[in-house]
Amino acid sequence: MTSEIHNDALVNIPKTNKKQIVIIGGGFGGLQLTRHLSSLDANVILVDKANYHTFQPLLYQVATAGLEPDSIAYPFREIFQKQSNFIFRMAEVKAIDTAQNKIETLIGDITYDYLVLAAGSTSNYFGMKDFEQYCHPMKSIPEAGELRNLILENLEKALLVTDLTERHRLMNIVIIGGGPTGVEMAGALGELKNHILPRDYPELDFKSMRIHLVDMSERLLGAMAVESSRSAEAFLKRFDINLWLKTRIVAYDGETLVLSNGEKLLTKAVIWAAGVKGVAMPGLKEDSLLAGGRFKVNVYNQVAGYENIFAIGDIAAMVTNETPKGHPMLAPVAIQQGKNLAKNIFNIIAKRPLQPFVYKDPGVMATLGRNHAVAELKFVKFQGFLAWLVWLFVHLMTLVGFRNRVIVFFNWAWSYFTYNRSLRLIIKPSQPTKAS
Ligand SMILES: Cc1cc2nc3c(=O)[nH]c(=O)nc-3n(C[C@H](O)[C@H](O)[C@H](O)COP(=O)(O)OP(=O)(O)OC[C@H]3O[C@@H](n4cnc5c(N)ncnc54)[C@H](O)[C@@H]3O)c2cc1C
């Protein structure tokens, strides 16, 4: 551990003899950690490739024109305006130099006394190159925006073609992965197809538009109870979503998706919700990395083989007897690990014993469209309207920023009563972008 005076000249971090805590990623985990270190006499340096925090659970609503991007994002500089030890640098981290205790970014190196990896996860295509090339992920606001553009642009193109096969190919959408993200996306698309798009595109026949949801396992929402899966399946079928369970994806060339049962789905829009892996952070020992690109951590979130490097949230796998595969990649895990690590950083600096992380599972939920969700809380499982109300309330209250809560609430109320989503805009950067 370094105790020398820091001067990260290139990134313009002032010279100081205070400890430097560098946090890579301001997602759910990084945000809580930074916040809970506010009274630490140290430099708390947050490095993120975006200048805002993203509320990922509502990305699918941006992709389906239910919410505008800025209502699920919040700028770090505003969140931490009043935190005097906070320093932010917008930069993509490329590698870690553990010998010299520094991270390498595109804007320069930053030294650390303690480093926290909180960079989350990225889409995992399990080595299937054609799917990586042609599928559309939904892990960030730009990706959700691109998906919205794709869906709407395909409909604009569908108006121009007379060949019916080609028209259907442009209208059809396939979602791969029947976990909460895939299921929520399917519900939202079903709602768009049934209630909204026919009004916008009266020249298109939406009865012939197909929305497919494909999953390898025998039921949707495999991590939830059977009754939640059954409820989700019944609800999506009412929306006319084609469910392909116990079905593998075999090939996709950007036009036709081949399934393991030989079925060929014609589509130019395939959404990837089938798997994620930890964001790559080159430079750490290979044996600290587990399958799925997650860093092996002990009960204090210390990365295996390092005393001053920690990992929290999706990028970390705390393998214990109770959690042989690590904790689920969920927001509450990241939030709770961020809070516990903050306490432990205080403990380390004060030379007190560390507190192990204990996960308090608040339960899981998934929404399927208006009036219907499935919820599994600690002592009770329920589905339907009440679950939907609980889902609305929890998501509203966890959004960062009062303004965002009001805007999201207003948008939801508006689309609930009017069956309308007013954000069906195709917005792209102008080409070519001006040099800055
Ligand atoms: C579409 C979707 C829906 C979801 N729905 C739910 C849900 O309903 N409930 C739930 O509990 N969980 C849900 N999740 C999962 C939840 O969002 C994650 O578990 C949670 O975000 C993990 O938090 P984190 O802090 O580990 O990382 P993240 O929140 O992913 O944050 C990582 C941060 O690191 C930054 N970053 C990444 N790479 C770099 C780099 N190289 N350099 C610098 N910065 C970097 C990113 O910009 C980002 O700000 C959903 C996820 C998705 C994608």
Coordinates of C-alpha atoms and ligand atoms in Angstrom, one line a residue:
M1 CA 0.0 0.0 0.0
T2 CA 1.3 3.4 -0.9
S3 CA 1.6 6.2 1.6
E4 CA 3.6 8.7 -0.6
I5 CA 2.1 11.9 -1.8
H6 CA -0.1 11.4 -4.8
N7 CA 0.1 13.6 -7.9
D8 CA -1.8 12.2 -10.8
A9 CA -0.7 15.0 -13.0
L10 CA -2.3 13.9 -16.3
V11 CA -5.7 13.6 -14.9
N12 CA -5.2 16.8 -12.9
I13 CA -5.8 15.4 -9.4
P14 CA -4.2 17.7 -6.8
K15 CA -1.1 16.7 -4.9
T16 CA -2.1 15.5 -1.5
N17 CA -0.9 13.1 1.3
K18 CA -4.4 11.9 1.9
K19 CA -5.3 8.3 1.2
Q20 CA -6.8 7.8 -2.3
I21 CA -9.8 5.5 -2.7
V22 CA -10.5 4.9 -6.4
I23 CA -13.9 3.5 -7.3
I24 CA -14.3 2.2 -10.9
G25 CA -18.0 2.5 -11.8
G26 CA -20.8 4.6 -10.4
G27 CA -23.6 2.1 -10.7
F28 CA -25.7 0.8 -7.8
G29 CA -22.7 -0.4 -5.9
G30 CA -20.2 2.5 -6.6
L31 CA -22.9 5.1 -5.8
Q32 CA -23.6 3.7 -2.4
L33 CA -20.0 3.3 -1.6
T34 CA -19.1 6.8 -2.6
R35 CA -22.0 8.2 -0.6
H36 CA -21.1 6.3 2.5
L37 CA -17.5 7.4 2.4
S38 CA -18.6 11.1 2.5
S39 CA -17.1 11.7 6.0
L40 CA -13.8 9.9 5.3
D41 CA -10.8 12.1 5.4
A42 CA -9.5 10.9 2.0
N43 CA -9.8 11.5 -1.7
V44 CA -12.7 9.5 -2.9
I45 CA -12.2 9.3 -6.7
L46 CA -15.0 8.0 -8.8
V47 CA -14.1 7.0 -12.4
D48 CA -16.9 6.2 -14.8
K49 CA -17.0 6.1 -18.6
A50 CA -20.4 8.0 -18.4
N51 CA -21.0 11.2 -16.4
Y52 CA -24.2 9.8 -15.0
H53 CA -25.7 7.0 -13.0
T54 CA -28.1 4.7 -14.9
F55 CA -31.1 3.1 -13.3
Q56 CA -30.8 -0.1 -15.4
P57 CA -34.1 -1.8 -14.3
L58 CA -36.1 0.8 -16.3
L59 CA -33.9 0.6 -19.5
Y60 CA -36.6 -1.5 -21.2
Q61 CA -39.0 1.4 -20.8
V62 CA -36.6 3.7 -22.7
A63 CA -36.2 1.1 -25.4
T64 CA -40.0 0.8 -25.8
A65 CA -40.7 4.5 -25.7
G66 CA -42.2 4.6 -22.3
L67 CA -39.7 6.9 -20.6
E68 CA -37.2 9.4 -21.9
P69 CA -33.5 8.5 -21.2
D70 CA -32.9 11.4 -18.8
S71 CA -35.5 10.3 -16.3
I72 CA -33.6 7.2 -15.5
A73 CA -30.2 8.8 -15.4
Y74 CA -28.6 11.3 -12.9
P75 CA -25.3 13.2 -13.3
F76 CA -22.6 12.2 -10.7
R77 CA -21.5 15.8 -10.3
E78 CA -25.0 16.8 -9.1
I79 CA -25.4 13.7 -6.8
F80 CA -22.2 14.5 -5.0
Q81 CA -22.1 18.3 -5.3
K82 CA -22.1 18.6 -1.5
Q83 CA -19.5 15.8 -0.8
S84 CA -16.2 17.6 -0.2
N85 CA -13.9 14.6 -0.6
F86 CA -15.5 13.6 -3.9
I87 CA -13.5 13.8 -7.2
F88 CA -14.9 12.6 -10.5
R89 CA -13.1 11.8 -13.7
M90 CA -15.0 10.7 -16.7
A91 CA -12.8 8.0 -18.2
E92 CA -12.9 4.4 -19.4
V93 CA -10.6 2.2 -17.4
K94 CA -8.5 0.0 -19.7
A95 CA -6.2 -1.8 -17.2
I96 CA -4.9 -2.0 -13.7
D97 CA -1.2 -1.9 -12.8
T98 CA -1.2 -3.7 -9.4
A99 CA 2.6 -3.4 -9.0
Q100 CA 2.4 0.4 -9.1
N101 CA -1.1 0.7 -7.6
K102 CA -2.5 2.7 -10.5
I103 CA -5.3 2.4 -12.9
E104 CA -4.8 3.1 -16.6
T105 CA -7.5 5.1 -18.3
L106 CA -7.8 6.8 -21.7
I107 CA -7.2 10.2 -20.1
G108 CA -4.2 9.1 -18.0
D109 CA -3.2 7.1 -14.9
I110 CA -4.7 7.4 -11.4
T111 CA -2.9 6.0 -8.4
Y112 CA -4.7 4.4 -5.5
D113 CA -4.2 3.3 -2.0
Y114 CA -7.5 1.3 -2.2
L115 CA -9.1 0.3 -5.4
V116 CA -12.8 -0.8 -5.8
L117 CA -14.0 -2.5 -8.9
A118 CA -17.7 -1.7 -9.4
A119 CA -17.8 -1.7 -13.2
G120 CA -20.8 -4.1 -13.3
S121 CA -21.5 -6.5 -16.2
T122 CA -21.7 -6.6 -19.9
S123 CA -23.6 -8.8 -22.4
N124 CA -22.3 -12.4 -22.7
Y125 CA -22.8 -14.0 -26.0
F126 CA -21.1 -17.2 -24.9
G127 CA -18.7 -17.2 -27.9
M128 CA -21.6 -17.1 -30.5
K129 CA -20.1 -14.6 -32.9
D130 CA -23.2 -14.2 -35.2
F131 CA -25.4 -13.3 -32.3
E132 CA -22.8 -10.9 -31.0
Q133 CA -22.7 -9.2 -34.4
Y134 CA -26.4 -8.9 -35.1
C135 CA -28.2 -8.9 -31.7
H136 CA -29.0 -5.8 -29.8
P137 CA -28.1 -5.6 -26.1
M138 CA -29.8 -3.4 -23.5
K139 CA -27.2 -2.6 -20.8
S140 CA -26.9 1.2 -21.2
I141 CA -28.9 4.3 -22.1
P142 CA -27.3 4.5 -25.6
E143 CA -28.1 0.9 -26.2
A144 CA -31.7 1.3 -25.1
G145 CA -32.0 4.4 -27.4
E146 CA -30.6 2.4 -30.3
L147 CA -33.1 -0.3 -29.7
R148 CA -36.0 2.2 -29.8
N149 CA -34.6 3.7 -33.0
L150 CA -34.3 0.2 -34.5
I151 CA -37.9 -0.8 -33.7
L152 CA -39.4 2.4 -35.0
E153 CA -37.1 2.6 -38.1
N154 CA -38.0 -0.9 -39.1
L155 CA -41.7 0.1 -39.0
E156 CA -40.9 3.1 -41.2
K157 CA -39.1 0.8 -43.6
A158 CA -42.0 -1.8 -43.5
L159 CA -44.3 0.9 -44.9
L160 CA -42.1 1.1 -48.0
V161 CA -42.0 -2.5 -48.9
T162 CA -44.7 -4.4 -50.8
D163 CA -43.3 -7.9 -50.4
L164 CA -45.2 -9.3 -47.4
T165 CA -42.4 -11.6 -46.3
E166 CA -40.0 -8.7 -46.1
R167 CA -42.6 -6.5 -44.4
H168 CA -43.1 -9.1 -41.7
R169 CA -39.4 -9.5 -41.3
L170 CA -39.2 -5.8 -40.5
M171 CA -42.1 -5.9 -38.1
N172 CA -41.2 -9.0 -36.1
I173 CA -39.1 -8.8 -32.9
V174 CA -37.3 -11.7 -31.1
I175 CA -36.2 -11.5 -27.5
I176 CA -33.6 -14.0 -26.4
G177 CA -33.7 -14.8 -22.7
G178 CA -36.7 -15.4 -20.5
G179 CA -35.4 -13.9 -17.3
P180 CA -36.8 -10.7 -15.8
T181 CA -35.3 -8.4 -18.5
G182 CA -36.6 -10.5 -21.4
V183 CA -40.1 -10.9 -19.8
E184 CA -40.4 -7.2 -19.0
M185 CA -39.3 -6.3 -22.5
A186 CA -41.8 -8.8 -24.0
G187 CA -44.7 -7.3 -21.9
A188 CA -43.8 -3.8 -22.9
L189 CA -43.5 -4.7 -26.6
G190 CA -46.9 -6.5 -26.4
E191 CA -48.5 -3.4 -25.1
L192 CA -46.9 -1.3 -27.9
K193 CA -48.1 -3.7 -30.5
N194 CA -51.7 -4.0 -29.2
H195 CA -52.4 -0.5 -28.0
I196 CA -50.1 2.1 -29.6
L197 CA -48.4 1.2 -32.8
P198 CA -51.7 0.4 -34.8
R199 CA -52.7 4.1 -34.2
D200 CA -49.4 5.4 -35.4
Y201 CA -49.1 3.1 -38.4
P202 CA -52.7 2.5 -39.7
E203 CA -51.3 1.2 -43.0
L204 CA -49.6 -1.7 -41.3
D205 CA -51.4 -4.9 -40.2
F206 CA -50.2 -5.5 -36.6
K207 CA -52.1 -8.8 -36.4
S208 CA -49.4 -10.3 -38.5
M209 CA -46.6 -8.8 -36.4
R210 CA -44.9 -11.5 -34.3
I211 CA -43.1 -11.0 -31.0
H212 CA -41.1 -14.1 -29.9
L213 CA -39.5 -14.9 -26.6
V214 CA -37.0 -17.7 -26.7
D215 CA -35.5 -19.5 -23.7
M216 CA -33.5 -22.7 -23.2
S217 CA -35.2 -23.6 -19.9
E218 CA -38.6 -25.1 -19.5
R219 CA -40.2 -22.1 -17.9
L220 CA -39.8 -18.3 -17.9
L221 CA -38.3 -16.5 -14.8
G222 CA -36.4 -19.6 -13.9
A223 CA -34.9 -18.1 -10.8
M224 CA -38.4 -17.4 -9.4
A225 CA -41.1 -19.8 -8.1
V226 CA -43.2 -21.9 -10.5
E227 CA -46.4 -19.9 -9.8
S228 CA -44.6 -16.7 -10.9
S229 CA -43.5 -18.4 -14.1
R230 CA -46.9 -19.7 -14.9
S231 CA -48.5 -16.3 -14.2
A232 CA -45.9 -14.6 -16.5
E233 CA -46.4 -17.2 -19.2
A234 CA -50.2 -16.9 -19.1
F235 CA -50.1 -13.1 -19.2
L236 CA -47.7 -12.9 -22.1
K237 CA -49.7 -15.4 -24.1
R238 CA -52.7 -13.1 -23.7
F239 CA -50.6 -10.4 -25.3
D240 CA -50.0 -12.8 -28.2
I241 CA -46.3 -13.3 -27.4
N242 CA -44.9 -16.5 -29.0
L243 CA -43.1 -18.4 -26.3
W244 CA -40.4 -20.8 -27.3
L245 CA -39.3 -22.7 -24.2
K246 CA -36.8 -25.6 -24.0
T247 CA -35.5 -24.1 -27.3
R248 CA -32.0 -23.1 -28.1
I249 CA -30.9 -20.5 -30.6
V250 CA -28.7 -22.0 -33.4
A251 CA -27.9 -19.3 -35.9
Y252 CA -28.7 -15.8 -37.0
D253 CA -27.6 -13.9 -40.1
G254 CA -29.3 -10.6 -39.4
E255 CA -32.4 -11.7 -41.3
T256 CA -33.4 -15.2 -40.2
L257 CA -33.0 -16.7 -36.7
V258 CA -32.8 -20.5 -36.6
L259 CA -34.1 -22.4 -33.5
S260 CA -33.0 -25.8 -32.3
N261 CA -36.5 -27.2 -33.3
G262 CA -35.8 -26.2 -36.9
E263 CA -38.1 -23.3 -36.8
K264 CA -37.0 -20.2 -38.7
L265 CA -38.0 -16.8 -37.4
L266 CA -37.9 -13.9 -39.9
T267 CA -36.7 -10.8 -38.1
K268 CA -34.3 -7.8 -38.3
A269 CA -34.6 -7.1 -34.6
V270 CA -33.2 -9.5 -32.1
I271 CA -32.9 -8.3 -28.5
W272 CA -30.2 -10.0 -26.4
A273 CA -31.3 -10.6 -22.8
A274 CA -29.8 -14.0 -22.4
G275 CA -26.7 -13.5 -20.3
V276 CA -24.1 -11.2 -18.8
K277 CA -20.5 -11.4 -17.6
G278 CA -18.3 -9.2 -15.5
V279 CA -16.7 -6.2 -17.3
A280 CA -13.1 -7.0 -18.2
M281 CA -10.4 -5.4 -16.0
P282 CA -7.1 -6.6 -17.4
G283 CA -4.0 -6.6 -15.1
L284 CA -5.2 -8.7 -12.2
K285 CA -4.0 -12.2 -11.5
E286 CA -5.8 -14.7 -13.7
D287 CA -6.7 -16.9 -10.8
S288 CA -8.7 -14.1 -9.2
L289 CA -11.1 -14.4 -12.1
L290 CA -14.0 -16.9 -12.1
A291 CA -16.3 -18.2 -14.8
G292 CA -18.6 -15.5 -16.0
G293 CA -15.8 -12.9 -15.8
R294 CA -16.5 -12.1 -12.1
F295 CA -13.7 -11.5 -9.6
K296 CA -13.5 -13.9 -6.7
V297 CA -13.9 -12.0 -3.4
N298 CA -13.9 -13.0 0.2
V299 CA -16.6 -12.1 2.7
Y300 CA -15.1 -8.6 2.9
N301 CA -15.3 -8.1 -0.9
Q302 CA -11.5 -8.3 -1.1
V303 CA -10.4 -9.6 -4.5
A304 CA -8.5 -13.0 -4.1
G305 CA -4.8 -12.3 -3.9
Y306 CA -5.0 -8.6 -3.1
E307 CA -5.2 -6.7 0.2
N308 CA -6.1 -3.3 -1.2
I309 CA -8.3 -4.2 -4.1
F310 CA -12.0 -4.9 -3.7
A311 CA -14.9 -5.7 -6.0
I312 CA -18.6 -5.2 -5.4
G313 CA -21.9 -5.8 -7.3
D314 CA -22.2 -7.7 -10.6
I315 CA -18.4 -7.8 -11.2
A316 CA -17.8 -9.7 -7.9
A317 CA -18.5 -13.3 -7.0
M318 CA -18.5 -14.0 -3.2
V319 CA -18.3 -17.8 -3.3
T320 CA -19.4 -19.4 0.0
N321 CA -21.3 -22.5 1.0
E322 CA -24.6 -20.6 0.9
T323 CA -23.7 -18.9 -2.4
P324 CA -21.6 -21.4 -4.5
K325 CA -22.0 -19.3 -7.6
G326 CA -21.8 -15.9 -5.9
H327 CA -24.8 -13.7 -5.2
P328 CA -27.3 -13.0 -7.9
M329 CA -26.5 -10.0 -10.2
L330 CA -29.1 -7.7 -8.8
A331 CA -29.2 -4.1 -7.6
P332 CA -29.8 -4.8 -3.9
V333 CA -26.7 -7.0 -3.8
A334 CA -24.6 -4.2 -5.3
I335 CA -26.2 -1.6 -3.0
Q336 CA -25.7 -3.6 0.2
Q337 CA -22.1 -4.6 -0.7
G338 CA -21.3 -0.9 -1.4
K339 CA -22.6 0.1 2.1
N340 CA -20.7 -2.8 3.8
L341 CA -17.5 -2.0 2.0
A342 CA -17.7 1.7 3.0
K343 CA -17.9 0.6 6.7
N344 CA -14.9 -1.7 6.1
I345 CA -12.8 1.0 4.5
F346 CA -13.4 3.1 7.7
N347 CA -12.4 0.0 9.7
I348 CA -9.2 -0.6 7.7
I349 CA -8.1 2.9 8.1
A350 CA -8.9 2.9 11.9
K351 CA -7.3 -0.6 12.1
R352 CA -10.5 -2.2 13.4
P353 CA -11.7 -5.7 12.5
L354 CA -13.6 -6.1 9.3
Q355 CA -17.3 -6.9 9.1
P356 CA -18.3 -9.8 6.8
F357 CA -21.0 -9.1 4.2
V358 CA -24.4 -10.7 4.9
Y359 CA -27.0 -10.3 2.2
K360 CA -30.5 -9.3 3.3
D361 CA -32.7 -10.5 0.4
P362 CA -35.6 -8.1 -0.2
G363 CA -37.1 -10.4 -2.8
V364 CA -37.5 -10.2 -6.5
M365 CA -40.1 -8.8 -8.9
A366 CA -40.9 -8.5 -12.5
T367 CA -43.5 -6.5 -14.3
L368 CA -45.3 -7.7 -17.4
G369 CA -47.3 -4.7 -18.5
R370 CA -50.2 -2.7 -17.3
N371 CA -51.8 -4.0 -14.1
H372 CA -49.7 -7.2 -13.9
A373 CA -46.4 -8.1 -12.1
V374 CA -45.1 -11.1 -10.2
A375 CA -43.5 -10.5 -6.8
E376 CA -41.7 -12.8 -4.4
L377 CA -41.0 -11.0 -1.1
K378 CA -39.5 -12.6 2.1
F379 CA -42.7 -14.2 3.4
V380 CA -45.1 -13.9 0.5
K381 CA -45.4 -14.5 -3.2
F382 CA -48.2 -12.8 -5.2
Q383 CA -49.0 -11.8 -8.7
G384 CA -51.3 -9.4 -10.5
F385 CA -52.5 -5.9 -9.8
L386 CA -51.2 -5.6 -6.2
A387 CA -47.7 -6.9 -7.3
W388 CA -47.8 -4.3 -10.1
L389 CA -48.5 -1.5 -7.6
V390 CA -45.7 -2.7 -5.3
W391 CA -43.4 -2.9 -8.4
L392 CA -44.3 0.7 -9.3
F393 CA -43.8 2.0 -5.8
V394 CA -40.4 0.3 -5.3
H395 CA -39.0 1.4 -8.7
L396 CA -40.2 5.0 -8.2
M397 CA -38.7 5.2 -4.7
T398 CA -35.3 3.8 -5.8
L399 CA -34.9 6.2 -8.7
V400 CA -32.2 8.8 -8.0
G401 CA -33.5 12.4 -7.8
F402 CA -36.8 13.9 -6.9
R403 CA -37.2 15.4 -10.5
N404 CA -36.8 11.9 -12.0
R405 CA -39.4 10.4 -9.7
V406 CA -41.9 13.1 -10.6
I407 CA -41.3 12.8 -14.3
V408 CA -41.5 9.0 -14.3
F409 CA -44.6 9.0 -12.1
F410 CA -46.2 11.5 -14.6
N411 CA -45.2 9.4 -17.6
W412 CA -46.6 6.3 -16.1
A413 CA -49.9 7.9 -15.1
W414 CA -50.2 9.5 -18.5
S415 CA -49.7 6.2 -20.4
Y416 CA -51.9 4.3 -18.0
F417 CA -54.9 6.5 -18.5
T418 CA -54.4 7.4 -22.2
Y419 CA -52.9 4.1 -23.4
N420 CA -50.3 6.3 -25.1
R421 CA -46.6 6.6 -25.0
S422 CA -45.6 10.0 -26.4
L423 CA -41.9 9.3 -26.8
R424 CA -41.8 7.4 -30.1
L425 CA -39.0 9.5 -31.4
I426 CA -36.1 8.3 -33.6
I427 CA -33.2 10.4 -32.4
K428 CA -29.7 9.9 -33.8
P429 CA -26.5 11.9 -33.7
S430 CA -26.0 14.1 -36.7
Q431 CA -23.5 12.8 -39.2
P432 CA -20.6 13.5 -39.3
T433 CA -20.1 14.8 -35.8
K434 CA -18.2 18.0 -35.6
A435 CA -14.6 17.8 -34.3
S436 CA -14.3 19.3 -30.8
Ligands
LIG1 C1 -32.2 -4.2 -18.5 C2 -31.8 -4.6 -17.1 C3 -32.8 -4.7 -16.1 C4 -32.5 -5.0 -14.8 N1 -33.5 -5.2 -13.9 C5 -33.3 -5.4 -12.6 C6 -34.3 -5.4 -11.6 O1 -35.5 -5.3 -11.9 N2 -34.0 -5.6 -10.3 C7 -32.7 -5.7 -9.9 O2 -32.4 -5.9 -8.7 N3 -31.7 -5.7 -10.8 C8 -31.9 -5.5 -12.1 N4 -30.9 -5.5 -13.1 C9 -29.5 -5.8 -12.6 C10 -28.9 -4.6 -11.9 O3 -29.1 -3.4 -12.7 C11 -27.5 -4.8 -11.7 O4 -27.3 -6.0 -10.9 C12 -26.8 -3.6 -11.0 O5 -26.8 -2.5 -11.9 C13 -25.3 -4.0 -10.7 O6 -24.8 -2.8 -10.1 P1 -23.2 -2.6 -10.2 O7 -23.0 -1.4 -9.3 O8 -22.5 -3.8 -10.0 O9 -23.0 -2.2 -11.7 P2 -23.7 -1.2 -12.7 O10 -25.0 -0.6 -12.1 O11 -23.9 -1.9 -14.0 O12 -22.7 0.0 -12.9 C14 -21.5 -0.1 -13.5 C15 -20.9 1.2 -13.8 O13 -19.6 1.1 -14.3 C16 -19.3 1.9 -15.4 N5 -18.3 1.2 -16.2 C17 -18.3 0.0 -16.8 N6 -17.1 -0.3 -17.4 C18 -16.3 0.7 -17.1 C19 -15.0 1.0 -17.4 N7 -14.2 0.1 -18.1 N8 -14.4 2.2 -17.0 C20 -15.2 3.1 -16.3 N9 -16.5 2.9 -16.0 C21 -17.0 1.7 -16.3 C22 -20.6 2.0 -16.1 O14 -20.7 3.1 -16.9 C23 -21.6 2.0 -14.9 O15 -21.9 3.3 -14.5 C24 -31.2 -5.2 -14.4 C25 -30.2 -5.0 -15.4 C26 -30.5 -4.7 -16.7 C27 -29.4 -4.5 -17.7

